Amino acid sequence: MMIIVFLIRTTIKEGYIMPKLNENYLNLKESYLFSEIAHRVNKYIADNPDKKVIRLGIGDVTLPIGSTVIEQLHEGVDALASAETFKGYGPDHGYAFLRDAIVDYYRQNNVSIAADEVFVSDGAKSDTGNITDLFDQDNIILIPDPVYPVYVDTNIMNGRNITYINADETNHFLPMPDHSIHADIIYICSPNNPTGAAYNKEQLKEWVDYALENEALILFDAAYECFITDTSLPRSIFAIEGSRKCAIEFCSLSKTAGFTGTRCGYTIVPKDLKFTSSTGVEMSLNAMWSRRQSTKFNGVSYIVQKGAAAVFSEKGMAQCRENIKYYQENAKIIADGLTQKGIHCFGGVNSPYIWFKCPNDMDSWDFFDELLTKAQVVGTPGAGFGKNGQKFFRLTSFGNRENTIEAMARITKLL
Ligand SMILES: *Cc1c(COP(=O)(O)O)cnc(C)c1O
C-alpha cells in the first residue's frame, strides 16, 4: 500500500492531475425529452405487447425520397466508379452546380443572393450550433421559449447567458421585439418548431428594424419554409428589406426533401454583414464563416450534393411538393379532429406541426401518459421545448395516412 501511494506521488505533479473539462456542460439540462419519451413508450409496450402504439411524436419524415433525386444519387455513386469521373475532396463550400441551384431557387421566390454567400453543409443542426464559434462570450442572446433545443444548448456549451422571450397564446406564439431592451444575437425559427407559427412580412420587418437599430444579428432558421402555403408569408428572411445587413439564414433539405438521413443543408451569410472589432478592424461574417467551415469541415459528399441539386430541379421539386402535400393533409386531419373536440390548435397550416393546449389544464407530461395509456398514441410534451410549453402538446404530420387517421379516431374518442 505504501509503495503504491509513493509511486503516484512521484509520477503526478501536484495541480496537473487531469485535463480541465468544459464545465459549461454541467449547466446543460439532461437531454431527457426524446430519451424520456422512448423510455416511457418502451416500458408501455413491454407491459402491453398486444397494443398497437402509433407515433406522432418525433419530427422525422417517413415518405421515401422522390425518384428524380434518387436517380441523381445513383449517378453520383456511378461517377465514383471510374477514374475519369471520380471525385475526391470537393470545393470548400459546395459544388458550384448546387450553390447555383440554391441561388436560382431563391431567385424564383424573388430573393437575390450570390453563390459565394451560400455554404453547403451536412444540415441545419450543425450550422445553427457551429455558428456560435463566430461570437464572443459576452453577447446578449435572445431565444424564444418554447424553442428547438439546439439554439439553447449550443450557447450553454459555450458558457453564454440566454435571455428568453415568451412565445405564448397572448402573442399567438410569435413574440415581437421589445424596443426597450438591447440584444446582440436573436434566434428566429419561422415556420416554428414546435409551435407551427409563422411570421408575416410586417412582423419580420419589425425584427429586422429592431436588429438594425441595435446593430444586432438575426439567426433565422428556415428549415420549414417549404411548408408555407399562404403565399403572402415570407419564406426567407432575405425577402425583408434591410435583412442583408443583419441576418444569417439556415435551411435544410431534411424536411423539404426527406433528407433527414441523407444529410444536406445550407447557410446563407450575406457579404453585407460587417461589424467592427474592439480594435477597430472591420470583420466580415461571410469571411469568418468561410474560414470556420474550411478549417473544421470538409464538405458534403459528391453523391449527396448531386441528389441535393436534383431537389431544386423542376421535377425534383414537384416530387418534394407531393410529399409535403401528403403531410399537410395529415396535418389537416389532426387539426380537424382536435378542433371538432373544441381544442384550439396552432400551426398545421404552414407547418408540419400541430401545437395545442392540453385539455383540462393538464401538465404536458400527464397528457403524454394519458394519450399513451388510453389511446396508444405518442406525441411530444411541450415542456421539452421550454417553460412556456409546460401545458402544451405537439403532434406531427410526418406519420403515414392510415396511422394518422387511426390515431385521431382514438384521440377524439378519448377527449
Ligand atoms: C429539423 C430541423 C432542422 C433541420 O436539421 P438538419 O440538421 O438539417 O436535419 C433545423 N431546424 C429546426 C428547427 C428543425 O426542426
Short mmCIF file of C-alpha atoms and ligand atoms in Angstrom, two decimals:
data_model
loop_
_atom_site.label_atom_id
_atom_site.label_comp_id
_atom_site.label_asym_id
_atom_site.label_seq_id
_atom_site.Cartn_x
_atom_site.Cartn_y
_atom_site.Cartn_z
CA MET A 1 0.00 0.00 0.00
CA MET A 2 2.76 2.41 0.95
CA ILE A 3 4.58 1.69 -2.27
CA ILE A 4 1.55 2.43 -4.43
CA VAL A 5 0.99 5.77 -2.73
CA PHE A 6 4.66 6.62 -3.19
CA LEU A 7 4.54 5.82 -6.92
CA ILE A 8 1.50 8.00 -7.54
CA ARG A 9 3.11 10.85 -5.62
CA THR A 10 6.24 10.79 -7.71
CA THR A 11 4.61 10.38 -11.12
CA ILE A 12 1.91 13.09 -10.89
CA LYS A 13 2.84 16.69 -10.31
CA GLU A 14 0.53 18.48 -7.98
CA GLY A 15 -2.01 20.67 -9.80
CA TYR A 16 -1.70 18.80 -13.11
CA ILE A 17 -3.83 15.83 -12.29
CA MET A 18 -6.43 15.91 -15.06
CA PRO A 19 -7.39 17.70 -18.23
CA LYS A 20 -9.68 20.59 -17.36
CA LEU A 21 -13.02 19.99 -18.99
CA ASN A 22 -15.56 22.42 -20.37
CA GLU A 23 -17.64 22.65 -17.23
CA ASN A 24 -20.35 24.54 -19.09
CA TYR A 25 -21.58 21.05 -19.95
CA LEU A 26 -22.63 20.73 -16.32
CA ASN A 27 -25.12 23.52 -16.96
CA LEU A 28 -26.95 21.62 -19.70
CA LYS A 29 -30.28 20.22 -18.71
CA GLU A 30 -30.37 16.46 -19.01
CA SER A 31 -31.39 15.96 -22.66
CA TYR A 32 -34.28 13.98 -21.46
CA LEU A 33 -37.08 14.79 -23.86
CA PHE A 34 -36.75 12.10 -26.53
CA SER A 35 -34.96 9.62 -24.26
CA GLU A 36 -37.69 10.01 -21.63
CA ILE A 37 -40.35 9.55 -24.33
CA ALA A 38 -38.59 6.42 -25.60
CA HIS A 39 -38.27 5.12 -22.05
CA ARG A 40 -41.99 5.56 -21.28
CA VAL A 41 -43.08 4.14 -24.65
CA ASN A 42 -40.79 1.11 -24.41
CA LYS A 43 -41.99 0.35 -20.92
CA TYR A 44 -45.62 0.63 -22.03
CA ILE A 45 -45.02 -1.68 -25.00
CA ALA A 46 -43.21 -4.23 -22.83
CA ASP A 47 -46.14 -4.24 -20.37
CA ASN A 48 -48.78 -4.25 -23.12
CA PRO A 49 -47.37 -6.29 -26.01
CA ASP A 50 -50.81 -6.69 -27.63
CA LYS A 51 -51.43 -2.94 -28.02
CA LYS A 52 -50.63 -1.08 -31.26
CA VAL A 53 -48.83 2.15 -30.46
CA ILE A 54 -48.91 4.97 -33.07
CA ARG A 55 -46.11 7.51 -33.01
CA LEU A 56 -46.89 11.12 -33.84
CA GLY A 57 -44.06 12.44 -31.74
CA ILE A 58 -40.64 12.74 -33.31
CA GLY A 59 -40.06 15.27 -36.10
CA ASP A 60 -38.77 12.82 -38.66
CA VAL A 61 -40.15 12.31 -42.15
CA THR A 62 -41.38 8.89 -43.29
CA LEU A 63 -42.05 9.08 -47.05
CA PRO A 64 -39.30 7.90 -49.43
CA ILE A 65 -37.21 10.37 -51.43
CA GLY A 66 -38.59 11.19 -54.91
CA SER A 67 -37.34 9.28 -57.98
CA THR A 68 -35.62 12.28 -59.62
CA VAL A 69 -33.38 12.76 -56.59
CA ILE A 70 -32.80 9.00 -56.25
CA GLU A 71 -31.61 8.82 -59.89
CA GLN A 72 -29.09 11.58 -59.27
CA LEU A 73 -27.85 9.91 -56.09
CA HIS A 74 -27.22 6.79 -58.20
CA GLU A 75 -25.41 8.87 -60.83
CA GLY A 76 -23.26 10.29 -58.06
CA VAL A 77 -22.31 6.77 -56.95
CA ASP A 78 -21.53 5.68 -60.52
CA ALA A 79 -19.28 8.69 -61.08
CA LEU A 80 -17.02 7.42 -58.31
CA ALA A 81 -16.57 4.08 -60.11
CA SER A 82 -14.37 5.32 -62.92
CA ALA A 83 -11.14 7.29 -62.96
CA GLU A 84 -12.46 9.89 -65.44
CA THR A 85 -15.35 10.97 -63.25
CA PHE A 86 -14.02 10.13 -59.81
CA LYS A 87 -14.33 12.86 -57.17
CA GLY A 88 -12.17 13.35 -54.09
CA TYR A 89 -12.40 16.35 -51.81
CA GLY A 90 -14.91 18.79 -53.22
CA PRO A 91 -14.79 22.58 -53.28
CA ASP A 92 -14.80 24.05 -49.74
CA HIS A 93 -18.37 25.27 -49.55
CA GLY A 94 -20.13 23.02 -52.02
CA TYR A 95 -20.07 22.24 -55.73
CA ALA A 96 -20.96 25.20 -57.98
CA PHE A 97 -23.82 23.20 -59.53
CA LEU A 98 -25.51 23.02 -56.12
CA ARG A 99 -24.73 26.56 -54.92
CA ASP A 100 -26.07 27.89 -58.26
CA ALA A 101 -29.20 25.76 -57.96
CA ILE A 102 -29.84 27.25 -54.50
CA VAL A 103 -29.32 30.81 -55.79
CA ASP A 104 -31.80 30.05 -58.55
CA TYR A 105 -34.32 28.62 -56.07
CA TYR A 106 -34.18 31.89 -54.11
CA ARG A 107 -34.50 33.89 -57.32
CA GLN A 108 -37.76 32.05 -58.05
CA ASN A 109 -39.02 33.44 -54.74
CA ASN A 110 -37.80 36.93 -55.73
CA VAL A 111 -34.87 36.86 -53.35
CA SER A 112 -31.46 37.76 -54.64
CA ILE A 113 -28.38 36.12 -53.12
CA ALA A 114 -24.94 35.34 -54.56
CA ALA A 115 -23.41 31.87 -54.92
CA ASP A 116 -20.49 32.82 -52.64
CA GLU A 117 -22.97 33.64 -49.90
CA VAL A 118 -24.24 30.04 -49.95
CA PHE A 119 -22.42 27.49 -47.77
CA VAL A 120 -23.43 23.87 -48.30
CA SER A 121 -23.32 21.69 -45.21
CA ASP A 122 -24.49 18.43 -43.71
CA GLY A 123 -27.56 20.08 -42.21
CA ALA A 124 -29.05 22.95 -40.28
CA LYS A 125 -28.46 21.41 -36.87
CA SER A 126 -24.68 21.53 -37.31
CA ASP A 127 -24.76 25.04 -38.75
CA THR A 128 -27.08 26.56 -36.14
CA GLY A 129 -24.85 25.00 -33.50
CA ASN A 130 -21.48 25.79 -35.10
CA ILE A 131 -22.30 29.42 -35.87
CA THR A 132 -21.74 30.12 -32.16
CA ASP A 133 -17.98 29.80 -32.94
CA LEU A 134 -18.12 33.25 -34.52
CA PHE A 135 -19.30 35.11 -31.43
CA ASP A 136 -17.69 36.30 -28.26
CA GLN A 137 -18.87 35.01 -24.91
CA ASP A 138 -20.15 38.42 -24.00
CA ASN A 139 -23.32 38.88 -26.04
CA ILE A 140 -26.96 39.32 -25.18
CA ILE A 141 -28.63 36.33 -26.81
CA LEU A 142 -32.40 36.35 -27.33
CA ILE A 143 -34.08 32.99 -27.74
CA PRO A 144 -37.84 32.41 -27.86
CA ASP A 145 -39.38 29.94 -25.41
CA PRO A 146 -40.57 27.33 -26.43
CA VAL A 147 -37.84 26.56 -28.96
CA TYR A 148 -35.83 23.99 -30.94
CA PRO A 149 -33.40 22.98 -28.14
CA VAL A 150 -30.23 23.23 -30.27
CA TYR A 151 -30.03 27.04 -30.01
CA VAL A 152 -30.17 26.91 -26.23
CA ASP A 153 -27.82 24.01 -25.65
CA THR A 154 -25.09 25.20 -28.02
CA ASN A 155 -24.95 28.59 -26.29
CA ILE A 156 -24.84 26.94 -22.87
CA MET A 157 -21.95 24.75 -24.05
CA ASN A 158 -20.08 27.97 -24.83
CA GLY A 159 -20.90 29.45 -21.42
CA ARG A 160 -23.24 32.16 -22.66
CA ASN A 161 -26.22 33.52 -20.78
CA ILE A 162 -29.54 33.44 -22.57
CA THR A 163 -32.40 35.93 -22.40
CA TYR A 164 -35.67 34.18 -23.17
CA ILE A 165 -38.59 35.84 -24.89
CA ASN A 166 -42.02 34.40 -24.31
CA ALA A 167 -43.89 32.79 -27.17
CA ASP A 168 -47.37 32.14 -25.81
CA GLU A 169 -51.06 32.44 -26.56
CA THR A 170 -51.03 36.18 -25.91
CA ASN A 171 -48.75 36.75 -28.93
CA HIS A 172 -50.00 33.76 -30.95
CA PHE A 173 -46.59 32.17 -30.36
CA LEU A 174 -44.93 34.94 -32.39
CA PRO A 175 -43.01 37.14 -29.95
CA MET A 176 -42.22 40.66 -31.18
CA PRO A 177 -39.19 42.79 -30.28
CA ASP A 178 -39.17 44.78 -27.06
CA HIS A 179 -37.57 48.04 -28.15
CA SER A 180 -36.70 48.95 -24.56
CA ILE A 181 -34.15 46.15 -24.24
CA HIS A 182 -30.96 45.62 -26.22
CA ALA A 183 -29.95 42.32 -27.81
CA ASP A 184 -26.91 41.32 -29.87
CA ILE A 185 -27.99 37.98 -31.31
CA ILE A 186 -31.58 36.90 -31.95
CA TYR A 187 -32.76 33.42 -32.89
CA ILE A 188 -35.91 33.17 -35.01
CA CYS A 189 -37.39 29.97 -36.43
CA SER A 190 -40.31 30.52 -38.81
CA PRO A 191 -42.38 28.45 -39.53
CA ASN A 192 -41.68 27.41 -36.00
CA ASN A 193 -40.75 24.12 -34.42
CA PRO A 194 -42.54 23.29 -32.09
CA THR A 195 -45.46 25.76 -32.34
CA GLY A 196 -46.04 25.78 -36.11
CA ALA A 197 -46.50 29.57 -36.02
CA ALA A 198 -45.11 31.60 -38.95
CA TYR A 199 -44.28 35.31 -39.08
CA ASN A 200 -45.75 37.54 -41.77
CA LYS A 201 -43.69 40.16 -43.63
CA GLU A 202 -44.67 43.08 -41.39
CA GLN A 203 -43.72 41.15 -38.27
CA LEU A 204 -40.36 40.06 -39.68
CA LYS A 205 -39.75 43.62 -40.85
CA GLU A 206 -40.16 44.75 -37.25
CA TRP A 207 -37.49 42.26 -36.17
CA VAL A 208 -35.17 43.41 -38.97
CA ASP A 209 -35.69 47.06 -37.99
CA TYR A 210 -35.01 46.18 -34.36
CA ALA A 211 -31.81 44.35 -35.34
CA LEU A 212 -30.61 47.27 -37.45
CA GLU A 213 -31.38 49.73 -34.63
CA ASN A 214 -29.43 47.60 -32.16
CA GLU A 215 -26.66 46.58 -34.59
CA ALA A 216 -27.76 43.06 -33.76
CA LEU A 217 -27.71 39.87 -35.79
CA ILE A 218 -30.71 37.64 -36.55
CA LEU A 219 -30.06 33.92 -36.91
CA PHE A 220 -33.01 32.81 -39.00
CA ASP A 221 -33.90 29.11 -39.24
CA ALA A 222 -35.97 28.48 -42.37
CA ALA A 223 -35.96 24.68 -42.15
CA TYR A 224 -39.73 24.58 -42.73
CA GLU A 225 -40.02 27.22 -45.48
CA CYS A 226 -41.32 24.60 -47.90
CA PHE A 227 -44.38 24.05 -45.72
CA ILE A 228 -45.62 27.60 -46.22
CA THR A 229 -48.90 27.53 -48.13
CA ASP A 230 -50.01 31.12 -47.52
CA THR A 231 -48.20 32.87 -50.39
CA SER A 232 -48.21 36.20 -48.55
CA LEU A 233 -45.84 34.81 -45.90
CA PRO A 234 -42.07 35.25 -46.36
CA ARG A 235 -40.11 32.05 -46.98
CA SER A 236 -36.78 33.70 -46.36
CA ILE A 237 -35.60 36.48 -44.06
CA PHE A 238 -33.96 37.94 -47.17
CA ALA A 239 -37.41 38.74 -48.54
CA ILE A 240 -37.37 41.55 -45.95
CA GLU A 241 -35.76 44.89 -46.77
CA GLY A 242 -32.62 45.61 -44.76
CA SER A 243 -32.06 41.99 -43.75
CA ARG A 244 -28.81 41.59 -45.70
CA LYS A 245 -27.18 43.82 -43.12
CA CYS A 246 -28.46 41.93 -40.09
CA ALA A 247 -29.32 38.28 -40.82
CA ILE A 248 -27.92 34.83 -41.49
CA GLU A 249 -30.30 32.17 -42.80
CA PHE A 250 -30.12 28.42 -42.18
CA CYS A 251 -32.01 25.98 -44.32
CA SER A 252 -32.09 22.25 -44.81
CA LEU A 253 -33.30 19.60 -47.20
CA SER A 254 -34.30 17.40 -44.26
CA LYS A 255 -37.97 18.35 -44.20
CA THR A 256 -38.14 19.75 -47.76
CA ALA A 257 -36.89 16.63 -49.49
CA GLY A 258 -36.79 13.86 -46.89
CA PHE A 259 -33.03 14.25 -46.33
CA THR A 260 -33.07 13.65 -42.55
CA GLY A 261 -30.88 10.59 -43.06
CA THR A 262 -29.17 11.66 -46.30
CA ARG A 263 -27.90 14.95 -44.74
CA CYS A 264 -27.67 18.20 -46.63
CA GLY A 265 -28.38 21.80 -45.71
CA TYR A 266 -27.13 25.27 -46.49
CA THR A 267 -26.45 28.53 -44.74
CA ILE A 268 -26.61 31.95 -46.34
CA VAL A 269 -24.24 34.58 -44.99
CA PRO A 270 -24.56 37.88 -46.88
CA LYS A 271 -21.34 39.74 -47.67
CA ASP A 272 -23.02 42.90 -46.32
CA LEU A 273 -22.69 41.52 -42.78
CA LYS A 274 -19.75 43.53 -41.50
CA PHE A 275 -19.06 44.58 -37.94
CA THR A 276 -16.18 46.42 -36.29
CA SER A 277 -13.81 44.67 -33.87
CA SER A 278 -12.84 46.16 -30.49
CA THR A 279 -9.59 47.35 -32.11
CA GLY A 280 -11.42 49.00 -35.00
CA VAL A 281 -10.85 46.30 -37.62
CA GLU A 282 -13.71 45.52 -39.98
CA MET A 283 -14.81 41.87 -39.73
CA SER A 284 -16.94 40.10 -42.33
CA LEU A 285 -19.17 37.29 -41.11
CA ASN A 286 -19.11 35.77 -44.61
CA ALA A 287 -15.29 35.61 -44.49
CA MET A 288 -15.33 34.28 -40.91
CA TRP A 289 -17.84 31.53 -41.68
CA SER A 290 -15.83 30.60 -44.77
CA ARG A 291 -12.70 30.35 -42.61
CA ARG A 292 -14.52 28.42 -39.89
CA GLN A 293 -16.01 25.90 -42.31
CA SER A 294 -12.86 25.34 -44.34
CA THR A 295 -10.93 24.76 -41.12
CA LYS A 296 -13.34 22.45 -39.30
CA PHE A 297 -15.47 20.86 -42.04
CA ASN A 298 -14.56 19.01 -45.22
CA GLY A 299 -17.83 19.15 -47.04
CA VAL A 300 -20.77 17.03 -48.07
CA SER A 301 -20.20 14.01 -50.31
CA TYR A 302 -20.44 14.47 -54.07
CA ILE A 303 -23.18 11.83 -54.14
CA VAL A 304 -25.38 13.75 -51.71
CA GLN A 305 -24.74 17.07 -53.46
CA LYS A 306 -25.81 15.51 -56.77
CA GLY A 307 -29.04 14.40 -55.13
CA ALA A 308 -29.48 17.78 -53.43
CA ALA A 309 -29.14 19.67 -56.72
CA ALA A 310 -31.89 17.48 -58.17
CA VAL A 311 -34.21 18.66 -55.36
CA PHE A 312 -34.10 22.11 -56.96
CA SER A 313 -34.90 20.85 -60.47
CA GLU A 314 -38.46 21.32 -61.66
CA LYS A 315 -39.28 17.63 -61.48
CA GLY A 316 -37.42 17.10 -58.23
CA MET A 317 -39.21 19.98 -56.50
CA ALA A 318 -42.60 18.82 -57.82
CA GLN A 319 -41.99 15.43 -56.19
CA CYS A 320 -40.97 17.09 -52.93
CA ARG A 321 -44.17 19.13 -53.02
CA GLU A 322 -46.23 15.97 -53.43
CA ASN A 323 -44.75 14.56 -50.23
CA ILE A 324 -45.23 17.85 -48.42
CA LYS A 325 -48.85 17.93 -49.58
CA TYR A 326 -49.34 14.46 -48.15
CA TYR A 327 -48.00 15.62 -44.78
CA GLN A 328 -50.17 18.74 -44.96
CA GLU A 329 -53.24 16.58 -45.47
CA ASN A 330 -52.23 14.63 -42.38
CA ALA A 331 -51.88 17.94 -40.54
CA LYS A 332 -55.41 18.87 -41.55
CA ILE A 333 -56.75 15.53 -40.30
CA ILE A 334 -55.07 16.13 -36.95
CA ALA A 335 -56.19 19.75 -36.66
CA ASP A 336 -59.77 18.96 -37.72
CA GLY A 337 -60.02 16.16 -35.16
CA LEU A 338 -58.85 18.41 -32.34
CA THR A 339 -60.97 21.36 -33.45
CA GLN A 340 -64.03 19.13 -33.55
CA LYS A 341 -63.40 18.45 -29.86
CA GLY A 342 -63.24 22.15 -29.11
CA ILE A 343 -59.45 22.25 -28.85
CA HIS A 344 -57.90 25.30 -30.45
CA CYS A 345 -54.79 24.36 -32.43
CA PHE A 346 -51.86 26.39 -33.63
CA GLY A 347 -49.75 25.51 -36.66
CA GLY A 348 -50.59 22.70 -39.05
CA VAL A 349 -51.23 25.03 -42.00
CA ASN A 350 -47.82 26.46 -42.85
CA SER A 351 -46.05 23.83 -40.80
CA PRO A 352 -45.99 20.06 -40.24
CA TYR A 353 -46.56 20.58 -36.51
CA ILE A 354 -49.82 20.95 -34.61
CA TRP A 355 -49.48 22.64 -31.25
CA PHE A 356 -52.31 22.83 -28.75
CA LYS A 357 -53.10 23.35 -25.11
CA CYS A 358 -53.55 20.11 -23.16
CA PRO A 359 -57.20 19.63 -22.19
CA ASN A 360 -58.38 20.37 -18.63
CA ASP A 361 -55.31 22.45 -17.81
CA MET A 362 -53.23 19.27 -17.73
CA ASP A 363 -49.47 19.24 -17.49
CA SER A 364 -47.90 18.11 -20.80
CA TRP A 365 -46.23 15.00 -19.34
CA ASP A 366 -49.51 13.93 -17.69
CA PHE A 367 -51.29 14.37 -21.01
CA PHE A 368 -48.50 12.39 -22.69
CA ASP A 369 -49.14 9.48 -20.29
CA GLU A 370 -52.88 9.70 -20.78
CA LEU A 371 -52.59 9.59 -24.59
CA LEU A 372 -50.11 6.73 -24.41
CA THR A 373 -52.00 4.55 -21.98
CA LYS A 374 -55.57 5.29 -23.06
CA ALA A 375 -55.20 5.89 -26.81
CA GLN A 376 -51.79 4.31 -27.50
CA VAL A 377 -50.70 7.48 -29.31
CA VAL A 378 -47.27 9.03 -28.77
CA GLY A 379 -46.90 12.81 -29.01
CA THR A 380 -44.35 15.30 -27.70
CA PRO A 381 -44.88 17.10 -24.38
CA GLY A 382 -44.45 20.83 -24.81
CA ALA A 383 -42.43 21.01 -21.59
CA GLY A 384 -39.48 19.57 -23.54
CA PHE A 385 -39.20 22.81 -25.54
CA GLY A 386 -39.21 25.31 -22.68
CA LYS A 387 -41.27 26.57 -19.76
CA ASN A 388 -43.98 28.07 -21.98
CA GLY A 389 -44.58 24.59 -23.38
CA GLN A 390 -45.46 23.20 -19.95
CA LYS A 391 -49.17 22.88 -20.69
CA PHE A 392 -48.93 22.35 -24.46
CA PHE A 393 -48.52 19.38 -26.72
CA ARG A 394 -47.07 18.78 -30.20
CA LEU A 395 -48.32 16.28 -32.76
CA THR A 396 -46.58 15.82 -36.09
CA SER A 397 -47.98 15.17 -39.53
CA PHE A 398 -44.96 13.10 -40.58
CA GLY A 399 -46.71 9.76 -39.97
CA ASN A 400 -48.49 7.70 -42.62
CA ARG A 401 -52.11 8.42 -43.52
CA GLU A 402 -53.66 5.28 -42.11
CA ASN A 403 -51.95 5.69 -38.75
CA THR A 404 -52.77 9.39 -38.59
CA ILE A 405 -56.47 8.67 -39.18
CA GLU A 406 -56.49 5.90 -36.62
CA ALA A 407 -54.61 7.99 -34.06
CA MET A 408 -57.10 10.83 -34.43
CA ALA A 409 -60.06 8.47 -34.13
CA ARG A 410 -58.61 7.20 -30.85
CA ILE A 411 -57.77 10.69 -29.56
CA THR A 412 -61.19 12.15 -30.38
CA LYS A 413 -62.83 9.20 -28.66
CA LEU A 414 -60.74 9.79 -25.57
CA LEU A 415 -61.27 13.58 -25.37
C1 LIG B 1 -35.49 19.51 -38.35
C2 LIG B 1 -34.97 20.87 -38.05
C3 LIG B 1 -33.82 21.34 -38.66
C4 LIG B 1 -33.07 20.51 -39.66
O1 LIG B 1 -31.93 19.99 -39.13
P1 LIG B 1 -30.99 19.10 -40.04
O2 LIG B 1 -29.74 19.03 -39.25
O3 LIG B 1 -30.80 19.84 -41.33
O4 LIG B 1 -31.64 17.76 -40.22
C5 LIG B 1 -33.38 22.62 -38.37
N1 LIG B 1 -34.07 23.42 -37.54
C6 LIG B 1 -35.21 23.01 -36.96
C7 LIG B 1 -35.96 23.95 -36.09
C8 LIG B 1 -35.69 21.72 -37.19
O5 LIG B 1 -36.80 21.32 -36.59
#
